[in-house]
Coordinates of C-alpha atoms in Angstrom, one line a residue:
M1 CA 0.0 0.0 0.0
S2 CA 1.4 3.4 -1.0
I3 CA 1.4 6.0 1.8
Y4 CA 2.4 9.6 1.7
A5 CA 3.3 12.1 4.4
G6 CA 3.1 15.9 4.8
L7 CA 5.3 18.0 7.1
D8 CA 4.1 21.3 8.4
V9 CA 7.3 22.8 9.8
S10 CA 7.5 25.5 12.4
D11 CA 10.5 26.8 14.3
K12 CA 10.5 24.2 17.1
T13 CA 8.0 21.5 16.1
T14 CA 6.8 19.8 12.9
H15 CA 3.3 18.4 12.5
I16 CA 3.2 15.2 10.5
C17 CA 0.2 13.6 8.7
V18 CA 0.3 10.3 6.9
V19 CA -2.4 9.3 4.3
D20 CA -2.9 6.2 2.2
A21 CA -3.5 6.1 -1.6
E22 CA -7.2 6.8 -1.1
G23 CA -6.5 9.9 1.0
K24 CA -7.5 8.4 4.4
V25 CA -5.5 9.7 7.3
L26 CA -3.5 6.9 8.9
R27 CA -1.5 8.8 11.6
R28 CA -0.8 12.2 13.0
D29 CA 1.9 13.4 15.3
V30 CA 4.1 16.3 16.4
V31 CA 7.8 16.0 16.7
A32 CA 10.8 18.3 16.9
S33 CA 11.9 20.1 13.8
D34 CA 15.1 18.1 13.4
P35 CA 15.9 15.8 10.4
D36 CA 17.2 13.0 12.5
V37 CA 14.0 13.0 14.6
L38 CA 11.8 13.2 11.6
A39 CA 13.7 10.4 9.7
K40 CA 13.5 8.1 12.7
W41 CA 9.8 8.7 13.1
L42 CA 9.1 8.1 9.4
N43 CA 11.2 4.9 9.4
R44 CA 9.5 3.6 12.5
H45 CA 5.8 4.4 11.6
C46 CA 5.8 4.4 7.8
P47 CA 9.0 2.8 6.4
E48 CA 7.4 2.3 3.0
V49 CA 6.4 6.0 2.5
A50 CA 6.4 6.8 -1.2
R51 CA 6.8 10.6 -0.9
V52 CA 7.2 13.2 1.8
V53 CA 6.3 16.8 1.1
L54 CA 7.3 20.0 2.9
E55 CA 6.9 23.7 2.0
T56 CA 9.7 26.2 1.4
G57 CA 10.6 28.1 4.6
P58 CA 13.5 29.1 6.9
L59 CA 14.2 25.5 7.9
S60 CA 13.3 23.8 4.6
T61 CA 16.9 23.6 3.3
F62 CA 18.2 22.2 6.6
L63 CA 15.4 19.6 6.8
Y64 CA 15.4 18.7 3.1
H65 CA 19.2 17.9 3.0
G66 CA 19.1 16.2 6.3
L67 CA 16.2 13.9 5.2
V68 CA 17.8 13.1 1.9
E69 CA 21.0 12.1 3.6
R70 CA 19.0 9.7 5.7
G71 CA 17.3 8.1 2.7
V72 CA 13.9 9.7 2.9
A73 CA 12.1 10.4 -0.4
V74 CA 11.3 14.0 0.3
E75 CA 10.2 16.8 -2.0
C76 CA 10.1 20.6 -1.3
I77 CA 7.3 22.6 -2.9
C78 CA 6.7 26.3 -3.2
A79 CA 4.7 27.7 -0.2
R80 CA 2.8 30.1 -2.5
H81 CA 1.6 27.2 -4.7
A82 CA 0.6 25.2 -1.6
K83 CA -1.3 28.1 -0.2
G84 CA -4.0 27.8 -2.8
V85 CA -4.7 24.2 -1.6
L86 CA -4.3 24.8 2.1
S87 CA -6.5 27.9 2.1
A88 CA -9.5 25.8 0.8
R89 CA -10.2 24.7 4.4
V90 CA -12.4 26.9 6.5
N91 CA -10.3 26.5 9.6
K92 CA -6.5 26.9 9.1
S93 CA -4.3 25.1 11.6
D94 CA -1.0 23.3 11.6
V95 CA -2.8 19.9 11.8
H96 CA -4.9 20.8 8.7
D97 CA -1.9 22.1 6.8
A98 CA 0.0 18.9 7.4
E99 CA -2.9 16.9 6.1
G100 CA -3.2 19.2 3.1
L101 CA 0.5 18.7 2.3
A102 CA 0.0 14.9 2.6
Q103 CA -2.8 15.1 0.1
I104 CA -0.7 17.1 -2.3
A105 CA 2.0 14.5 -1.9
R106 CA -0.5 11.8 -2.7
T107 CA -1.9 13.5 -5.9
G108 CA 1.4 14.7 -7.2
W109 CA -0.1 18.1 -8.1
F110 CA 2.8 20.2 -7.2
K111 CA 5.9 21.7 -8.8
R112 CA 9.2 20.6 -7.2
V113 CA 11.4 23.4 -5.9
H114 CA 15.1 23.1 -6.8
M115 CA 17.1 22.9 -3.5
K116 CA 20.5 24.3 -3.7
A117 CA 23.5 22.3 -2.2
S118 CA 25.0 23.2 1.1
A119 CA 28.2 24.5 -0.5
T120 CA 26.1 27.0 -2.5
H121 CA 24.3 28.2 0.6
I122 CA 27.7 28.9 2.2
D123 CA 28.6 31.1 -0.7
R124 CA 25.2 32.8 -0.6
A125 CA 25.6 33.4 3.1
A126 CA 29.0 34.9 2.6
L127 CA 27.7 37.2 -0.1
R128 CA 24.8 38.3 2.1
I129 CA 27.1 39.0 5.0
R130 CA 29.2 41.3 2.8
V131 CA 26.0 43.1 1.6
Q132 CA 25.0 43.6 5.2
L133 CA 28.4 45.0 6.2
I134 CA 28.3 47.4 3.3
T135 CA 24.8 48.5 4.2
A136 CA 25.8 49.2 7.8
R137 CA 29.0 51.0 6.7
T138 CA 27.1 53.2 4.3
A139 CA 24.4 54.0 6.9
M140 CA 27.1 55.0 9.4
A141 CA 28.9 57.2 6.9
N142 CA 25.7 59.0 6.0
Q143 CA 24.9 59.5 9.6
L144 CA 28.4 60.9 10.2
R145 CA 28.0 63.4 7.3
G146 CA 24.6 64.5 8.5
L147 CA 25.6 65.0 12.1
L148 CA 28.7 67.0 11.1
K149 CA 26.5 69.3 9.1
L150 CA 24.6 70.2 12.2
F151 CA 27.7 72.0 13.4
G152 CA 28.5 73.6 10.0
L153 CA 31.1 71.0 9.1
R154 CA 31.3 69.2 5.7
M155 CA 33.1 65.9 5.3
G156 CA 33.6 66.2 1.5
T157 CA 34.9 63.4 -0.6
A158 CA 36.3 60.6 1.7
R159 CA 36.1 57.3 -0.1
T160 CA 38.9 55.7 1.9
S161 CA 39.5 55.3 5.7
G162 CA 42.8 57.2 5.3
R163 CA 41.1 60.2 3.6
R164 CA 38.3 60.1 6.2
T165 CA 40.8 60.3 9.0
E166 CA 42.5 63.3 7.4
R167 CA 39.2 65.1 6.9
L168 CA 38.1 64.4 10.5
A169 CA 41.4 65.7 11.9
A170 CA 40.9 69.0 10.0
L171 CA 37.3 69.3 11.2
Y172 CA 38.3 68.5 14.8
A173 CA 40.8 71.3 14.6
Q174 CA 37.8 73.6 14.2
R175 CA 35.7 71.9 16.9
P176 CA 37.9 69.9 19.3
D177 CA 34.8 69.2 21.5
L178 CA 33.3 66.9 18.8
A179 CA 36.1 64.4 18.8
P180 CA 34.9 62.4 21.8
L181 CA 31.3 62.7 20.6
F182 CA 32.0 61.0 17.3
A183 CA 34.6 58.6 18.6
P184 CA 32.1 55.6 19.1
L185 CA 30.7 56.1 15.6
I186 CA 34.2 56.2 14.0
A187 CA 35.4 53.2 15.9
S188 CA 32.3 51.2 14.8
M189 CA 32.9 52.2 11.1
E190 CA 36.6 51.1 11.4
A191 CA 35.5 47.7 12.9
I192 CA 33.0 47.1 10.1
E193 CA 35.6 48.0 7.5
E194 CA 38.0 45.6 9.0
Q195 CA 35.4 42.8 8.8
L196 CA 34.5 43.8 5.3
H197 CA 38.1 43.4 4.2
A198 CA 38.1 39.9 5.8
S199 CA 34.9 39.0 4.1
G200 CA 36.3 40.2 0.8
R201 CA 39.4 38.0 1.2
L202 CA 37.2 35.0 2.0
L203 CA 35.1 35.5 -1.1
V204 CA 38.2 35.9 -3.3
K205 CA 39.5 32.6 -1.9
R206 CA 36.2 30.8 -2.5
A207 CA 36.0 32.1 -6.0
A208 CA 39.5 31.0 -6.8
A209 CA 38.8 27.5 -5.7
D210 CA 35.7 27.2 -7.9
P211 CA 36.5 26.2 -11.5
V212 CA 33.3 27.8 -12.8
C213 CA 34.1 31.1 -11.1
T214 CA 37.6 30.9 -12.5
R215 CA 36.2 30.7 -16.0
L216 CA 33.8 33.5 -15.4
M217 CA 36.5 35.7 -14.1
S218 CA 38.4 35.3 -17.3
V219 CA 35.7 37.6 -18.8
P220 CA 36.8 41.3 -18.7
G221 CA 35.0 43.1 -15.9
V222 CA 33.9 40.0 -14.0
G223 CA 35.4 39.7 -10.6
P224 CA 35.1 37.2 -7.7
I225 CA 31.9 38.9 -6.3
T226 CA 30.1 38.8 -9.6
A227 CA 31.2 35.3 -10.4
L228 CA 30.2 33.9 -7.0
T229 CA 26.9 35.7 -7.2
Y230 CA 26.1 34.2 -10.6
T231 CA 27.1 30.7 -9.7
A232 CA 25.3 30.7 -6.4
T233 CA 22.1 32.0 -8.1
I234 CA 22.1 29.6 -11.1
E235 CA 24.0 26.7 -9.5
D236 CA 22.9 24.0 -12.0
P237 CA 22.2 25.3 -15.5
R238 CA 20.6 22.1 -16.5
R239 CA 17.5 22.9 -14.6
F240 CA 16.7 25.6 -17.2
A241 CA 15.1 24.3 -20.4
R242 CA 16.2 27.3 -22.4
S243 CA 18.8 30.0 -21.9
E244 CA 16.1 32.6 -22.1
D245 CA 14.7 31.3 -18.8
V246 CA 17.8 32.2 -16.9
G247 CA 17.3 35.9 -17.6
A248 CA 13.7 35.8 -16.3
Y249 CA 14.8 33.8 -13.2
A250 CA 17.5 36.4 -12.4
G251 CA 15.1 39.3 -13.0
L252 CA 16.9 40.6 -16.1
V253 CA 14.0 40.4 -18.5
P254 CA 10.2 40.6 -18.0
R255 CA 8.0 37.6 -17.9
R256 CA 5.2 37.1 -20.4
N257 CA 1.7 36.4 -19.3
Q258 CA -0.7 35.5 -22.2
S259 CA -4.2 34.0 -22.1
G260 CA -6.7 34.1 -24.9
G261 CA -6.8 37.6 -26.3
R262 CA -4.9 39.1 -23.4
A263 CA -1.2 39.4 -23.3
R264 CA 1.0 41.4 -20.9
R265 CA 4.6 41.4 -19.8
D266 CA 5.1 41.3 -16.0
P267 CA 8.2 42.5 -14.2
A268 CA 10.4 39.6 -13.3
R269 CA 11.1 38.7 -9.7
V270 CA 14.6 39.4 -8.8
V271 CA 16.2 36.4 -7.0
Q272 CA 18.3 37.3 -4.0

């Protein structure tokens, strides 16, 4: 008998629902959101499970790869697609969502989401950390400029830390009382810039170790950041049926929406 399972994942616990080929609920349970716990539960209560389905979410990557490593036939589906099915119930709950996902697993009416490898997520995390550091540094620099203008002082062009130090020294000569006031902000900027340099060195090292990034960096104007961003976004080019689909996926071209006599071009979703 074919059986299917749906996992409704939350931060600490996961609701499980198991149904048979006719859609009858066989078992429900709540366990910790941990791949080892989930795999042991599935192996103990339904070792012949044909398919396990969970939605995309903060823990979906962690749970998906953990279950795959433990031999579970798991599929991850888009939460927005599943919402249409799960919202059909009058009362929404974790129990009902788990059952709805189990029914989706049984019918097979879903589109599988490509799950990136763990190494790719390391690159993506490194890139996001760099973006966050740049955002924090820019916000602090703008705050510094704005506060100085309150006292009639203008920072001017200071794109490097050395140039900023020179300008501040000249400005402090006019208002020595401001030096201790701005000291915490300046120290924070310097600490962020130090970590930003360390992040840049890490990205350069990771790009140099990737043969695909190395080939991309042979193109004039393509550096390690651009190469890593592209490879981490696309990862496996074979998942795209046509090269035109890559541009739409990356948000570089609009998507086409045509039905009957209506046709429009929608803005593409930019993938982060």
